[in-house]
């Protein structure tokens, strides 16, 4: 295996490790959605903001007497208020991300192995790296689509819990996708870049040399 080919495969290993870091950050951080809030009864005197991830969230509310900070479990709210986020959709998003993390881990291991040796099995070699990166990009793209659907159909209108809505808090049209969500978008881009690196770094472009034409030496001409 030549140095250029080995370097290209190692570059995909680095890219996949970055993807794993982004996936871990997306799963563990609390910024899939961020929003500002106002109290309908006194919007000029009240102020609030909140953010949440797939598992945990936090909010701070001020009705004019100082800030009060709260922590909350996203799963508890989903179970208590099915209209907040669909439980089945939440389950799909988490499952797809965990599956993508598993496949990305396999891809990183295979890439590292291929920098030093050439495995016999296709799935343990370069063809397998194509498959793993494509599957990761596909699964994460589906995750992005599911979350965007959920955001546009419910979260964009109001992300306040029922208890807060009863106290006239609203985040109507004040929510946005947070950086935890965009980590997944960057990860998809990195997997696609890995595929291009594999193509340009491992495709054999060696051209077959044209057979040389034998030239008769000048002294070999025979006269009859």
PDB file of C-alpha atoms in Angstrom:
ATOM      1  CA  UNK A   1       0.000   0.000   0.000  1.00  0.00           C
ATOM      2  CA  UNK A   2       1.524   3.309  -1.044  1.00  0.00           C
ATOM      3  CA  UNK A   3       1.908   6.269   1.266  1.00  0.00           C
ATOM      4  CA  UNK A   4      -0.765   8.409  -0.438  1.00  0.00           C
ATOM      5  CA  UNK A   5      -3.389   5.661  -0.113  1.00  0.00           C
ATOM      6  CA  UNK A   6      -2.475   5.047   3.525  1.00  0.00           C
ATOM      7  CA  UNK A   7      -2.630   8.771   4.301  1.00  0.00           C
ATOM      8  CA  UNK A   8      -6.082   9.065   2.690  1.00  0.00           C
ATOM      9  CA  UNK A   9      -7.469   6.229   4.800  1.00  0.00           C
ATOM     10  CA  UNK A  10      -5.922   7.703   7.936  1.00  0.00           C
ATOM     11  CA  UNK A  11      -7.583  11.032   7.096  1.00  0.00           C
ATOM     12  CA  UNK A  12     -10.957   9.263   7.113  1.00  0.00           C
ATOM     13  CA  UNK A  13     -10.057   7.840  10.531  1.00  0.00           C
ATOM     14  CA  UNK A  14      -9.509  11.389  11.828  1.00  0.00           C
ATOM     15  CA  UNK A  15     -12.754  12.531  10.192  1.00  0.00           C
ATOM     16  CA  UNK A  16     -14.714   9.668  11.742  1.00  0.00           C
ATOM     17  CA  UNK A  17     -13.264  10.433  15.177  1.00  0.00           C
ATOM     18  CA  UNK A  18     -14.486  14.013  14.777  1.00  0.00           C
ATOM     19  CA  UNK A  19     -17.919  12.645  13.867  1.00  0.00           C
ATOM     20  CA  UNK A  20     -17.942  10.521  17.018  1.00  0.00           C
ATOM     21  CA  UNK A  21     -17.073  13.567  19.114  1.00  0.00           C
ATOM     22  CA  UNK A  22     -19.899  15.533  17.484  1.00  0.00           C
ATOM     23  CA  UNK A  23     -22.383  12.704  18.048  1.00  0.00           C
ATOM     24  CA  UNK A  24     -21.388  12.432  21.699  1.00  0.00           C
ATOM     25  CA  UNK A  25     -21.761  16.192  22.107  1.00  0.00           C
ATOM     26  CA  UNK A  26     -25.166  16.152  20.402  1.00  0.00           C
ATOM     27  CA  UNK A  27     -26.406  13.377  22.686  1.00  0.00           C
ATOM     28  CA  UNK A  28     -25.036  14.907  25.866  1.00  0.00           C
ATOM     29  CA  UNK A  29     -25.610  18.653  25.499  1.00  0.00           C
ATOM     30  CA  UNK A  30     -28.804  20.653  26.121  1.00  0.00           C
ATOM     31  CA  UNK A  31     -29.070  22.817  23.028  1.00  0.00           C
ATOM     32  CA  UNK A  32     -31.172  21.028  20.431  1.00  0.00           C
ATOM     33  CA  UNK A  33     -33.719  23.800  20.858  1.00  0.00           C
ATOM     34  CA  UNK A  34     -33.299  27.270  22.360  1.00  0.00           C
ATOM     35  CA  UNK A  35     -36.095  29.743  22.941  1.00  0.00           C
ATOM     36  CA  UNK A  36     -36.996  33.033  24.526  1.00  0.00           C
ATOM     37  CA  UNK A  37     -40.282  33.466  26.384  1.00  0.00           C
ATOM     38  CA  UNK A  38     -42.643  36.186  27.522  1.00  0.00           C
ATOM     39  CA  UNK A  39     -45.569  36.204  29.908  1.00  0.00           C
ATOM     40  CA  UNK A  40     -48.687  37.178  27.997  1.00  0.00           C
ATOM     41  CA  UNK A  41     -50.142  39.158  30.922  1.00  0.00           C
ATOM     42  CA  UNK A  42     -47.093  41.381  31.371  1.00  0.00           C
ATOM     43  CA  UNK A  43     -44.778  40.966  28.363  1.00  0.00           C
ATOM     44  CA  UNK A  44     -42.896  44.183  29.014  1.00  0.00           C
ATOM     45  CA  UNK A  45     -41.999  43.186  32.575  1.00  0.00           C
ATOM     46  CA  UNK A  46     -41.397  39.459  32.127  1.00  0.00           C
ATOM     47  CA  UNK A  47     -38.588  37.635  30.427  1.00  0.00           C
ATOM     48  CA  UNK A  48     -37.522  34.035  30.075  1.00  0.00           C
ATOM     49  CA  UNK A  49     -35.270  31.712  28.145  1.00  0.00           C
ATOM     50  CA  UNK A  50     -34.867  27.970  27.969  1.00  0.00           C
ATOM     51  CA  UNK A  51     -32.948  25.293  26.156  1.00  0.00           C
ATOM     52  CA  UNK A  52     -33.099  21.541  26.062  1.00  0.00           C
ATOM     53  CA  UNK A  53     -31.478  18.554  24.450  1.00  0.00           C
ATOM     54  CA  UNK A  54     -32.631  14.992  24.013  1.00  0.00           C
ATOM     55  CA  UNK A  55     -32.515  14.190  27.722  1.00  0.00           C
ATOM     56  CA  UNK A  56     -32.137  17.292  29.884  1.00  0.00           C
ATOM     57  CA  UNK A  57     -33.105  20.937  29.732  1.00  0.00           C
ATOM     58  CA  UNK A  58     -32.946  24.138  31.724  1.00  0.00           C
ATOM     59  CA  UNK A  59     -34.981  27.307  31.894  1.00  0.00           C
ATOM     60  CA  UNK A  60     -34.811  30.683  33.582  1.00  0.00           C
ATOM     61  CA  UNK A  61     -37.938  32.791  34.160  1.00  0.00           C
ATOM     62  CA  UNK A  62     -38.322  36.320  35.457  1.00  0.00           C
ATOM     63  CA  UNK A  63     -41.774  37.794  36.152  1.00  0.00           C
ATOM     64  CA  UNK A  64     -40.325  41.064  37.389  1.00  0.00           C
ATOM     65  CA  UNK A  65     -39.010  39.870  40.760  1.00  0.00           C
ATOM     66  CA  UNK A  66     -35.714  38.292  39.721  1.00  0.00           C
ATOM     67  CA  UNK A  67     -34.580  35.234  37.817  1.00  0.00           C
ATOM     68  CA  UNK A  68     -35.554  31.726  38.810  1.00  0.00           C
ATOM     69  CA  UNK A  69     -33.644  28.808  37.322  1.00  0.00           C
ATOM     70  CA  UNK A  70     -35.013  25.312  36.800  1.00  0.00           C
ATOM     71  CA  UNK A  71     -33.715  21.985  35.511  1.00  0.00           C
ATOM     72  CA  UNK A  72     -36.061  19.494  33.870  1.00  0.00           C
ATOM     73  CA  UNK A  73     -36.105  16.069  32.268  1.00  0.00           C
ATOM     74  CA  UNK A  74     -37.197  16.052  28.636  1.00  0.00           C
ATOM     75  CA  UNK A  75     -38.386  12.454  28.879  1.00  0.00           C
ATOM     76  CA  UNK A  76     -40.616  13.281  31.879  1.00  0.00           C
ATOM     77  CA  UNK A  77     -42.253  16.117  29.939  1.00  0.00           C
ATOM     78  CA  UNK A  78     -42.748  13.904  26.885  1.00  0.00           C
ATOM     79  CA  UNK A  79     -44.501  11.263  28.981  1.00  0.00           C
ATOM     80  CA  UNK A  80     -46.682  13.842  30.730  1.00  0.00           C
ATOM     81  CA  UNK A  81     -47.402  15.896  27.600  1.00  0.00           C
ATOM     82  CA  UNK A  82     -47.421  13.771  24.417  1.00  0.00           C
ATOM     83  CA  UNK A  83     -48.116  16.865  22.326  1.00  0.00           C
ATOM     84  CA  UNK A  84     -44.808  18.425  23.400  1.00  0.00           C
ATOM     85  CA  UNK A  85     -42.685  15.927  21.440  1.00  0.00           C
ATOM     86  CA  UNK A  86     -43.893  12.640  20.018  1.00  0.00           C
ATOM     87  CA  UNK A  87     -42.443   9.840  22.133  1.00  0.00           C
ATOM     88  CA  UNK A  88     -42.095   7.576  19.087  1.00  0.00           C
ATOM     89  CA  UNK A  89     -40.259  10.325  17.203  1.00  0.00           C
ATOM     90  CA  UNK A  90     -37.986  10.976  20.183  1.00  0.00           C
ATOM     91  CA  UNK A  91     -37.249   7.244  20.373  1.00  0.00           C
ATOM     92  CA  UNK A  92     -36.424   7.130  16.651  1.00  0.00           C
ATOM     93  CA  UNK A  93     -34.045  10.086  16.935  1.00  0.00           C
ATOM     94  CA  UNK A  94     -32.163   8.618  19.908  1.00  0.00           C
ATOM     95  CA  UNK A  95     -32.041   5.136  18.352  1.00  0.00           C
ATOM     96  CA  UNK A  96     -30.723   6.438  15.021  1.00  0.00           C
ATOM     97  CA  UNK A  97     -28.018   8.465  16.743  1.00  0.00           C
ATOM     98  CA  UNK A  98     -26.911   5.527  18.904  1.00  0.00           C
ATOM     99  CA  UNK A  99     -26.862   3.213  15.879  1.00  0.00           C
ATOM    100  CA  UNK A 100     -24.913   5.800  13.909  1.00  0.00           C
ATOM    101  CA  UNK A 101     -22.429   6.077  16.769  1.00  0.00           C
ATOM    102  CA  UNK A 102     -21.935   2.308  16.758  1.00  0.00           C
ATOM    103  CA  UNK A 103     -21.366   2.196  12.983  1.00  0.00           C
ATOM    104  CA  UNK A 104     -19.004   5.185  13.139  1.00  0.00           C
ATOM    105  CA  UNK A 105     -16.986   3.407  15.830  1.00  0.00           C
ATOM    106  CA  UNK A 106     -16.665   0.347  13.585  1.00  0.00           C
ATOM    107  CA  UNK A 107     -15.676   2.618  10.698  1.00  0.00           C
ATOM    108  CA  UNK A 108     -12.933   4.253  12.768  1.00  0.00           C
ATOM    109  CA  UNK A 109     -11.529   0.867  13.791  1.00  0.00           C
ATOM    110  CA  UNK A 110     -11.604  -0.437  10.205  1.00  0.00           C
ATOM    111  CA  UNK A 111      -9.925   2.737   8.930  1.00  0.00           C
ATOM    112  CA  UNK A 112      -7.156   2.377  11.502  1.00  0.00           C
ATOM    113  CA  UNK A 113      -6.609  -1.264  10.540  1.00  0.00           C
ATOM    114  CA  UNK A 114      -6.418  -0.360   6.845  1.00  0.00           C
ATOM    115  CA  UNK A 115      -3.634   2.151   7.436  1.00  0.00           C
ATOM    116  CA  UNK A 116      -1.284  -0.700   8.305  1.00  0.00           C
ATOM    117  CA  UNK A 117      -2.594  -3.717   6.428  1.00  0.00           C
ATOM    118  CA  UNK A 118      -4.891  -4.814   3.620  1.00  0.00           C
ATOM    119  CA  UNK A 119      -7.684  -7.040   4.988  1.00  0.00           C
ATOM    120  CA  UNK A 120      -9.072  -9.832   2.835  1.00  0.00           C
ATOM    121  CA  UNK A 121     -12.732  -9.233   3.735  1.00  0.00           C
ATOM    122  CA  UNK A 122     -14.494  -6.456   1.806  1.00  0.00           C
ATOM    123  CA  UNK A 123     -16.338  -5.129   4.864  1.00  0.00           C
ATOM    124  CA  UNK A 124     -13.030  -4.924   6.714  1.00  0.00           C
ATOM    125  CA  UNK A 125     -11.384  -3.104   3.827  1.00  0.00           C
ATOM    126  CA  UNK A 126     -11.917   0.031   1.781  1.00  0.00           C
ATOM    127  CA  UNK A 127     -15.332  -1.101   0.411  1.00  0.00           C
ATOM    128  CA  UNK A 128     -16.490  -1.445   4.002  1.00  0.00           C
ATOM    129  CA  UNK A 129     -15.405   2.126   4.743  1.00  0.00           C
ATOM    130  CA  UNK A 130     -17.623   3.321   1.906  1.00  0.00           C
ATOM    131  CA  UNK A 131     -20.556   1.390   3.377  1.00  0.00           C
ATOM    132  CA  UNK A 132     -20.024   2.574   6.957  1.00  0.00           C
ATOM    133  CA  UNK A 133     -19.664   6.241   6.052  1.00  0.00           C
ATOM    134  CA  UNK A 134     -22.684   6.105   3.749  1.00  0.00           C
ATOM    135  CA  UNK A 135     -24.832   4.443   6.445  1.00  0.00           C
ATOM    136  CA  UNK A 136     -23.772   7.020   9.047  1.00  0.00           C
ATOM    137  CA  UNK A 137     -24.569   9.897   6.710  1.00  0.00           C
ATOM    138  CA  UNK A 138     -27.938   8.317   5.837  1.00  0.00           C
ATOM    139  CA  UNK A 139     -28.993   7.626   9.435  1.00  0.00           C
ATOM    140  CA  UNK A 140     -27.972  11.075  10.606  1.00  0.00           C
ATOM    141  CA  UNK A 141     -29.750  12.709   7.655  1.00  0.00           C
ATOM    142  CA  UNK A 142     -32.947  10.895   8.652  1.00  0.00           C
ATOM    143  CA  UNK A 143     -32.431  12.169  12.201  1.00  0.00           C
ATOM    144  CA  UNK A 144     -32.119  15.726  10.911  1.00  0.00           C
ATOM    145  CA  UNK A 145     -35.311  15.337   8.888  1.00  0.00           C
ATOM    146  CA  UNK A 146     -37.288  13.929  11.815  1.00  0.00           C
ATOM    147  CA  UNK A 147     -36.181  16.698  14.167  1.00  0.00           C
ATOM    148  CA  UNK A 148     -36.886  19.443  11.631  1.00  0.00           C
ATOM    149  CA  UNK A 149     -40.359  17.975  11.128  1.00  0.00           C
ATOM    150  CA  UNK A 150     -40.978  17.966  14.879  1.00  0.00           C
ATOM    151  CA  UNK A 151     -39.627  21.480  15.259  1.00  0.00           C
ATOM    152  CA  UNK A 152     -41.741  22.968  12.482  1.00  0.00           C
ATOM    153  CA  UNK A 153     -44.955  21.237  13.603  1.00  0.00           C
ATOM    154  CA  UNK A 154     -44.884  21.861  17.357  1.00  0.00           C
ATOM    155  CA  UNK A 155     -41.676  23.133  18.955  1.00  0.00           C
ATOM    156  CA  UNK A 156     -41.557  26.328  16.908  1.00  0.00           C
ATOM    157  CA  UNK A 157     -44.981  27.345  18.208  1.00  0.00           C
ATOM    158  CA  UNK A 158     -44.436  26.805  21.922  1.00  0.00           C
ATOM    159  CA  UNK A 159     -41.851  24.874  23.926  1.00  0.00           C
ATOM    160  CA  UNK A 160     -43.150  25.857  27.336  1.00  0.00           C
ATOM    161  CA  UNK A 161     -44.329  23.065  29.615  1.00  0.00           C
ATOM    162  CA  UNK A 162     -48.005  22.849  30.542  1.00  0.00           C
ATOM    163  CA  UNK A 163     -47.315  24.272  33.994  1.00  0.00           C
ATOM    164  CA  UNK A 164     -45.703  27.355  32.459  1.00  0.00           C
ATOM    165  CA  UNK A 165     -48.457  27.767  29.876  1.00  0.00           C
ATOM    166  CA  UNK A 166     -51.002  27.816  32.676  1.00  0.00           C
ATOM    167  CA  UNK A 167     -49.038  30.727  34.112  1.00  0.00           C
ATOM    168  CA  UNK A 168     -49.378  32.474  30.708  1.00  0.00           C
ATOM    169  CA  UNK A 169     -45.814  31.907  29.519  1.00  0.00           C
ATOM    170  CA  UNK A 170     -45.339  31.620  25.774  1.00  0.00           C
ATOM    171  CA  UNK A 171     -42.438  31.141  23.377  1.00  0.00           C
ATOM    172  CA  UNK A 172     -44.555  31.643  20.275  1.00  0.00           C
ATOM    173  CA  UNK A 173     -42.237  32.083  17.251  1.00  0.00           C
ATOM    174  CA  UNK A 174     -39.239  32.651  19.552  1.00  0.00           C
ATOM    175  CA  UNK A 175     -37.671  29.184  19.300  1.00  0.00           C
ATOM    176  CA  UNK A 176     -34.736  28.162  17.125  1.00  0.00           C
ATOM    177  CA  UNK A 177     -32.571  25.121  16.514  1.00  0.00           C
ATOM    178  CA  UNK A 178     -29.575  25.082  18.830  1.00  0.00           C
ATOM    179  CA  UNK A 179     -25.971  24.143  18.188  1.00  0.00           C
ATOM    180  CA  UNK A 180     -26.431  20.566  19.478  1.00  0.00           C
ATOM    181  CA  UNK A 181     -28.642  19.945  16.454  1.00  0.00           C
ATOM    182  CA  UNK A 182     -26.130  21.500  14.066  1.00  0.00           C
ATOM    183  CA  UNK A 183     -23.454  19.112  15.360  1.00  0.00           C
ATOM    184  CA  UNK A 184     -25.337  16.377  13.470  1.00  0.00           C
ATOM    185  CA  UNK A 185     -25.374  18.436  10.272  1.00  0.00           C
ATOM    186  CA  UNK A 186     -21.591  18.909  10.493  1.00  0.00           C
ATOM    187  CA  UNK A 187     -21.156  15.185  11.153  1.00  0.00           C
ATOM    188  CA  UNK A 188     -23.072  14.319   7.973  1.00  0.00           C
ATOM    189  CA  UNK A 189     -20.819  16.656   5.994  1.00  0.00           C
ATOM    190  CA  UNK A 190     -17.720  14.997   7.436  1.00  0.00           C
ATOM    191  CA  UNK A 191     -18.933  11.528   6.460  1.00  0.00           C
ATOM    192  CA  UNK A 192     -19.563  12.750   2.916  1.00  0.00           C
ATOM    193  CA  UNK A 193     -16.070  14.264   2.842  1.00  0.00           C
ATOM    194  CA  UNK A 194     -14.701  10.904   4.008  1.00  0.00           C
ATOM    195  CA  UNK A 195     -16.345   9.219   1.024  1.00  0.00           C
ATOM    196  CA  UNK A 196     -14.724  11.683  -1.386  1.00  0.00           C
ATOM    197  CA  UNK A 197     -11.351  11.233   0.310  1.00  0.00           C
ATOM    198  CA  UNK A 198     -11.677   7.467  -0.067  1.00  0.00           C
ATOM    199  CA  UNK A 199     -12.541   7.815  -3.729  1.00  0.00           C
ATOM    200  CA  UNK A 200      -9.671  10.140  -4.615  1.00  0.00           C
ATOM    201  CA  UNK A 201      -7.186   8.516  -2.290  1.00  0.00           C
ATOM    202  CA  UNK A 202      -7.745   4.837  -2.997  1.00  0.00           C
ATOM    203  CA  UNK A 203      -8.906   4.664  -6.621  1.00  0.00           C
ATOM    204  CA  UNK A 204      -6.205   3.221  -8.843  1.00  0.00           C
ATOM    205  CA  UNK A 205      -5.559   5.755 -11.574  1.00  0.00           C
ATOM    206  CA  UNK A 206      -2.455   4.115 -12.932  1.00  0.00           C
ATOM    207  CA  UNK A 207      -2.597   4.221 -16.707  1.00  0.00           C
ATOM    208  CA  UNK A 208      -1.362   1.297 -18.639  1.00  0.00           C
ATOM    209  CA  UNK A 209       1.709   2.288 -20.553  1.00  0.00           C
ATOM    210  CA  UNK A 210       1.581   1.917 -24.297  1.00  0.00           C
ATOM    211  CA  UNK A 211       3.832  -0.860 -25.602  1.00  0.00           C
ATOM    212  CA  UNK A 212       7.034   0.526 -26.986  1.00  0.00           C
ATOM    213  CA  UNK A 213       7.524   0.264 -30.735  1.00  0.00           C
ATOM    214  CA  UNK A 214      10.690  -1.553 -31.580  1.00  0.00           C
ATOM    215  CA  UNK A 215      12.803   0.507 -33.874  1.00  0.00           C
ATOM    216  CA  UNK A 216      15.222  -1.259 -36.128  1.00  0.00           C
ATOM    217  CA  UNK A 217      18.717   0.055 -35.799  1.00  0.00           C
ATOM    218  CA  UNK A 218      20.040   1.871 -38.804  1.00  0.00           C
ATOM    219  CA  UNK A 219      22.661  -0.757 -39.412  1.00  0.00           C
ATOM    220  CA  UNK A 220      20.128  -3.588 -39.499  1.00  0.00           C
ATOM    221  CA  UNK A 221      18.692  -2.712 -42.890  1.00  0.00           C
ATOM    222  CA  UNK A 222      19.399  -5.517 -45.293  1.00  0.00           C
ATOM    223  CA  UNK A 223      19.900  -4.773 -48.952  1.00  0.00           C
ATOM    224  CA  UNK A 224      19.089  -7.302 -51.561  1.00  0.00           C
TER     225      UNK A 224
END
